Structures are given as structure tokens and as C-alpha cells.
Amino acid sequence: GGYCGAWTRNYYSLVGSSVSIQMVDAGNQSLTSFSSNFTIGRDDNNGLDICVQNGLIEAWKEIGGSWGSRLAYQTYSPVTHKYWRFREASGTVYWEYSADGSSWSVLHSEASPFDMRKIYVEMYTWCDPEASTTTMKVDDFNILPSRPLDLIRNLSDDFEDDVLSWGLWKPDTNAVGELALERNGRFELVSNGEMAYTNIFTVPTYNRIVTGK
């Protein structure tokens, strides 16, 4: 299969905090092997995932290199599931979604399966060879309508200037036709049918994710 993604270069603490994205476009769901993913991870073998594939929004976890069974799912609605969030509180981690970025619903929750004091954040697409190109579009990384930008500037991007911030991001693609860019106020991962590795993120070191909970 093919991967096209982006992750934070540094680690952050999710304890008592949260991290979110606005999913503008989850890509062509008629491509049966295609998925759009938002992940937090401890390392390559331990992570939590919210994804959309085959018209469903799903919660997953990988522990010790095994993804196990799907934890929860719903029929995907771009309106209902506009914002995606991971949140930790009192030893429990929540996979959440929201229509407005203010009122949240829980897709799944459980006791934190690994140490949330050191996690990275990842956005990526995955698919096997497909006949057509599709694009995952994300906006307002770690920015919520109810929280002012200056409270979360250490780990956030509103993608509004259509110029990839070299102070925050480092684009790196290794396949012809793959694109990672800001365009029309969005961050886009463009697939050429079979996606390849794309490394976008170089984020300054800070100690904590700071967002609304």
C-alpha cells in the first residue's frame, strides 16, 4: 500500500489536554482502499487513530505493533464529523468529533493504553493502487473556534496565507505527482493514485499541547 503523510518532529504531552483538526475533505470514499487518518502515537508500534474509509468514521488503536479490531464506527458525515479530536483526562483518552468545534461527542474512550506524556501527532492518507487521484484537505490544526489563536500558537497552523510555513513545516516527497502544500486556505495531501511517503513537519520543541478541552 501507499502512504502520504505528515507528523510532528517533536513529542508533546497530551495529559490533561487535547489536539484537534478540522477535516475539510476526507477524499474520494469510492476508492475502496483509501483512508484519511488523524493519529497520535507513542512510537511506530503504539498509536491511536481516527480515520475515514469506505464511508465510515472509525476509532482504532495499535499496541505492540498490532492494530487489533476496530473499536467503534459510525456512518461518516462531513457535517457531523467536521472536527476530530484526541483528548486525555484523568487517565482516560477520548476519540471525539464535533460539528462546530465547541460541542463534542465521544466516538470511543478507554483507559490510556500507553504513556500520554510523550506523543507525536500525525495526519496521513493510505491506499493501495487506485485508478484516480484524490486529496485529503485539513484546516485549523489545533485551532478551535471557541479558543483564540494566541493560546495555542506553539503547536497550530490556520493555513490561511497559502504559503507553507518553513518555520513549522518541512515538505519532503519522494514520488512524482505527490503534493503537500497550502492552497486556498487549506493544507492538502494530494495522492496520485498510489501514495508514497511525505514528511511535512518540523515543529519547534515545546513541552505541552495547549488547546481547549
Coordinates of C-alpha atoms in Angstrom, one line a residue:
G1 CA 0.0 0.0 0.0
G2 CA 1.0 3.7 -0.3
Y3 CA 1.4 6.2 2.5
C4 CA 1.4 10.0 2.2
G5 CA 1.5 11.8 5.5
A6 CA 2.9 14.4 7.9
W7 CA 3.8 14.2 11.6
T8 CA 5.3 16.4 14.3
R9 CA 9.1 16.1 14.5
N10 CA 8.9 16.5 18.3
Y11 CA 7.0 14.9 21.1
Y12 CA 4.3 16.5 23.3
S13 CA 2.3 15.7 26.4
L14 CA -1.5 15.1 25.9
V15 CA -2.1 14.7 29.7
G16 CA -5.0 17.0 30.7
S17 CA -5.1 18.4 27.2
S18 CA -6.2 17.7 23.6
V19 CA -5.3 18.0 19.9
S20 CA -7.6 18.6 17.0
I21 CA -8.1 19.1 13.3
Q22 CA -10.8 20.3 11.0
M23 CA -11.4 17.7 8.3
V24 CA -12.4 19.7 5.2
D25 CA -12.3 16.9 2.7
A26 CA -11.7 13.2 3.6
G27 CA -11.1 12.3 0.0
N28 CA -12.9 10.1 -2.5
Q29 CA -14.6 7.4 -0.5
S30 CA -15.5 5.4 -3.6
L31 CA -11.8 4.4 -3.7
T32 CA -12.2 1.2 -1.6
S33 CA -8.6 1.1 -0.2
F34 CA -8.3 4.8 0.5
S35 CA -8.4 6.2 4.1
S36 CA -7.8 9.6 5.7
N37 CA -6.2 9.4 9.1
F38 CA -5.5 11.5 12.2
T39 CA -3.2 9.8 14.7
I40 CA -1.4 10.3 18.0
G41 CA 1.5 7.9 18.6
R42 CA 4.0 6.9 21.3
D43 CA 6.3 5.2 18.7
D44 CA 6.0 3.2 15.4
N45 CA 4.2 0.4 17.2
N46 CA 1.8 2.2 19.6
G47 CA -0.8 4.7 18.4
L48 CA -4.4 5.8 18.3
D49 CA -6.2 6.6 15.1
I50 CA -9.4 8.3 13.9
C51 CA -9.9 7.6 10.2
V52 CA -12.5 7.7 7.4
Q53 CA -12.6 4.9 5.0
N54 CA -15.4 3.3 2.9
G55 CA -17.8 6.0 4.1
L56 CA -17.3 5.3 7.8
I57 CA -15.5 7.2 10.6
E58 CA -13.7 4.7 12.8
A59 CA -11.6 4.5 16.0
W60 CA -8.6 2.3 16.1
K61 CA -5.5 1.6 18.3
E62 CA -2.2 -0.1 17.7
I63 CA -0.5 -1.7 20.6
G64 CA 2.8 -3.5 20.3
G65 CA 2.6 -3.4 16.5
S66 CA -0.9 -4.9 16.3
W67 CA -4.0 -2.9 15.3
G68 CA -6.4 -5.4 16.6
S69 CA -10.1 -4.9 16.0
R70 CA -11.9 -1.7 15.1
L71 CA -13.0 0.0 18.4
A72 CA -16.0 2.0 17.2
Y73 CA -17.5 3.4 14.0
Q74 CA -20.3 5.5 12.5
T75 CA -21.5 6.4 9.1
Y76 CA -19.3 9.4 8.1
S77 CA -21.0 12.8 7.7
P78 CA -18.8 15.7 6.7
V79 CA -21.1 18.0 8.6
T80 CA -21.5 15.9 11.8
H81 CA -17.8 14.9 11.8
K82 CA -16.3 18.2 10.8
Y83 CA -13.8 18.4 13.7
W84 CA -11.7 15.4 15.1
R85 CA -10.0 15.5 18.5
F86 CA -8.0 13.3 20.8
R87 CA -8.4 14.3 24.5
E88 CA -6.9 13.0 27.7
A89 CA -8.4 13.5 31.2
S90 CA -7.7 11.6 34.4
G91 CA -6.1 8.6 32.8
T92 CA -8.8 8.2 30.1
V93 CA -8.3 9.0 26.4
Y94 CA -11.2 10.1 24.1
W95 CA -11.6 9.8 20.4
E96 CA -14.1 12.7 19.7
Y97 CA -15.9 14.5 16.9
S98 CA -17.8 17.8 16.6
A99 CA -19.9 19.7 14.0
D100 CA -18.9 23.1 15.3
G101 CA -15.6 22.7 17.3
S102 CA -17.4 23.6 20.5
S103 CA -19.8 20.7 21.4
W104 CA -18.1 17.3 21.3
S105 CA -19.3 13.7 21.1
V106 CA -17.3 10.6 22.0
L107 CA -16.7 8.1 19.3
H108 CA -14.7 5.9 21.7
S109 CA -13.0 6.2 25.1
E110 CA -10.8 3.9 27.3
A111 CA -8.0 4.0 29.8
S112 CA -4.9 5.4 28.2
P113 CA -3.2 2.4 26.7
F114 CA 0.3 4.0 26.8
D115 CA 2.0 7.0 28.4
M116 CA 0.4 10.2 27.1
R117 CA 3.2 12.3 28.4
K118 CA 5.2 11.8 25.2
I119 CA 3.2 11.6 21.9
Y120 CA 3.6 12.8 18.4
V121 CA 0.8 13.9 16.1
E122 CA 0.3 12.6 12.5
M123 CA -2.0 13.2 9.6
Y124 CA -1.9 10.8 6.6
T125 CA -3.6 9.0 3.8
W126 CA -3.3 5.4 2.8
C127 CA -4.3 3.4 -0.2
D128 CA -3.4 0.5 -2.5
P129 CA -3.1 1.3 -6.2
E130 CA -6.2 3.1 -7.4
A131 CA -7.2 4.5 -10.8
S132 CA -7.7 8.1 -9.8
T133 CA -6.2 10.9 -7.8
T134 CA -7.8 12.2 -4.6
T135 CA -6.9 14.7 -2.0
M136 CA -7.3 14.9 1.8
K137 CA -7.8 18.5 2.9
V138 CA -7.3 19.7 6.5
D139 CA -7.7 23.1 8.1
D140 CA -7.2 24.7 11.6
F141 CA -4.7 22.3 13.0
N142 CA -5.1 22.6 16.8
I143 CA -7.2 25.7 16.4
L144 CA -10.9 25.6 17.6
P145 CA -13.5 28.3 17.0
S146 CA -14.0 28.8 20.7
R147 CA -10.3 29.3 21.6
P148 CA -8.2 32.3 20.5
L149 CA -5.2 31.5 18.3
D150 CA -2.7 33.1 20.7
L151 CA -3.4 30.4 23.3
I152 CA -2.3 27.6 21.0
R153 CA 0.3 29.2 18.8
N154 CA 3.1 26.9 20.0
L155 CA 1.5 24.0 18.0
S156 CA -1.0 25.3 15.5
D157 CA -1.5 26.4 11.9
D158 CA -4.6 28.1 10.3
F159 CA -3.2 27.6 6.8
E160 CA -4.6 30.9 5.7
D161 CA -1.7 32.5 3.9
D162 CA -1.3 29.8 1.2
V163 CA 2.4 29.7 2.0
L164 CA 3.7 26.6 3.8
S165 CA 5.4 27.9 7.0
W166 CA 9.0 26.9 6.8
G167 CA 9.4 27.7 10.5
L168 CA 6.9 24.9 11.3
W169 CA 6.8 22.5 8.3
K170 CA 9.3 20.7 6.2
P171 CA 7.9 19.3 2.9
D172 CA 9.6 16.1 1.6
T173 CA 8.0 14.0 -1.1
N174 CA 9.6 11.1 -3.0
A175 CA 7.0 10.3 -5.7
V176 CA 6.2 12.2 -8.9
G177 CA 2.8 13.8 -8.6
E178 CA 2.6 13.8 -4.8
L179 CA 2.0 17.2 -3.3
A180 CA 2.0 18.6 0.2
L181 CA 1.0 22.3 0.2
E182 CA -1.1 25.1 1.4
R183 CA -3.7 26.1 -1.1
N184 CA -7.0 28.1 -0.8
G185 CA -6.6 28.3 3.0
R186 CA -6.1 24.6 3.4
F187 CA -3.4 22.0 4.0
E188 CA -3.5 19.4 1.3
L189 CA -2.1 15.9 0.8
V190 CA -2.6 15.1 -2.9
S191 CA -2.5 11.4 -3.9
N192 CA -1.5 10.3 -7.4
G193 CA -3.3 7.0 -7.0
E194 CA -0.7 5.1 -5.1
M195 CA 0.7 7.3 -2.4
A196 CA 4.2 7.5 -1.2
Y197 CA 5.9 8.8 1.9
T198 CA 5.7 12.5 2.5
N199 CA 7.3 14.2 5.6
I200 CA 5.9 17.7 6.3
F201 CA 6.5 18.6 9.9
T202 CA 9.4 20.2 11.6
V203 CA 7.9 21.8 14.7
P204 CA 9.8 23.8 17.4
T205 CA 10.2 22.0 20.7
Y206 CA 7.6 22.8 23.4
N207 CA 6.6 20.9 26.4
R208 CA 2.9 20.6 26.1
I209 CA -0.1 20.6 23.7
V210 CA -2.3 23.5 24.9
T211 CA -5.8 23.5 23.5
G212 CA -9.4 23.8 24.8
K213 CA -10.7 20.6 26.5

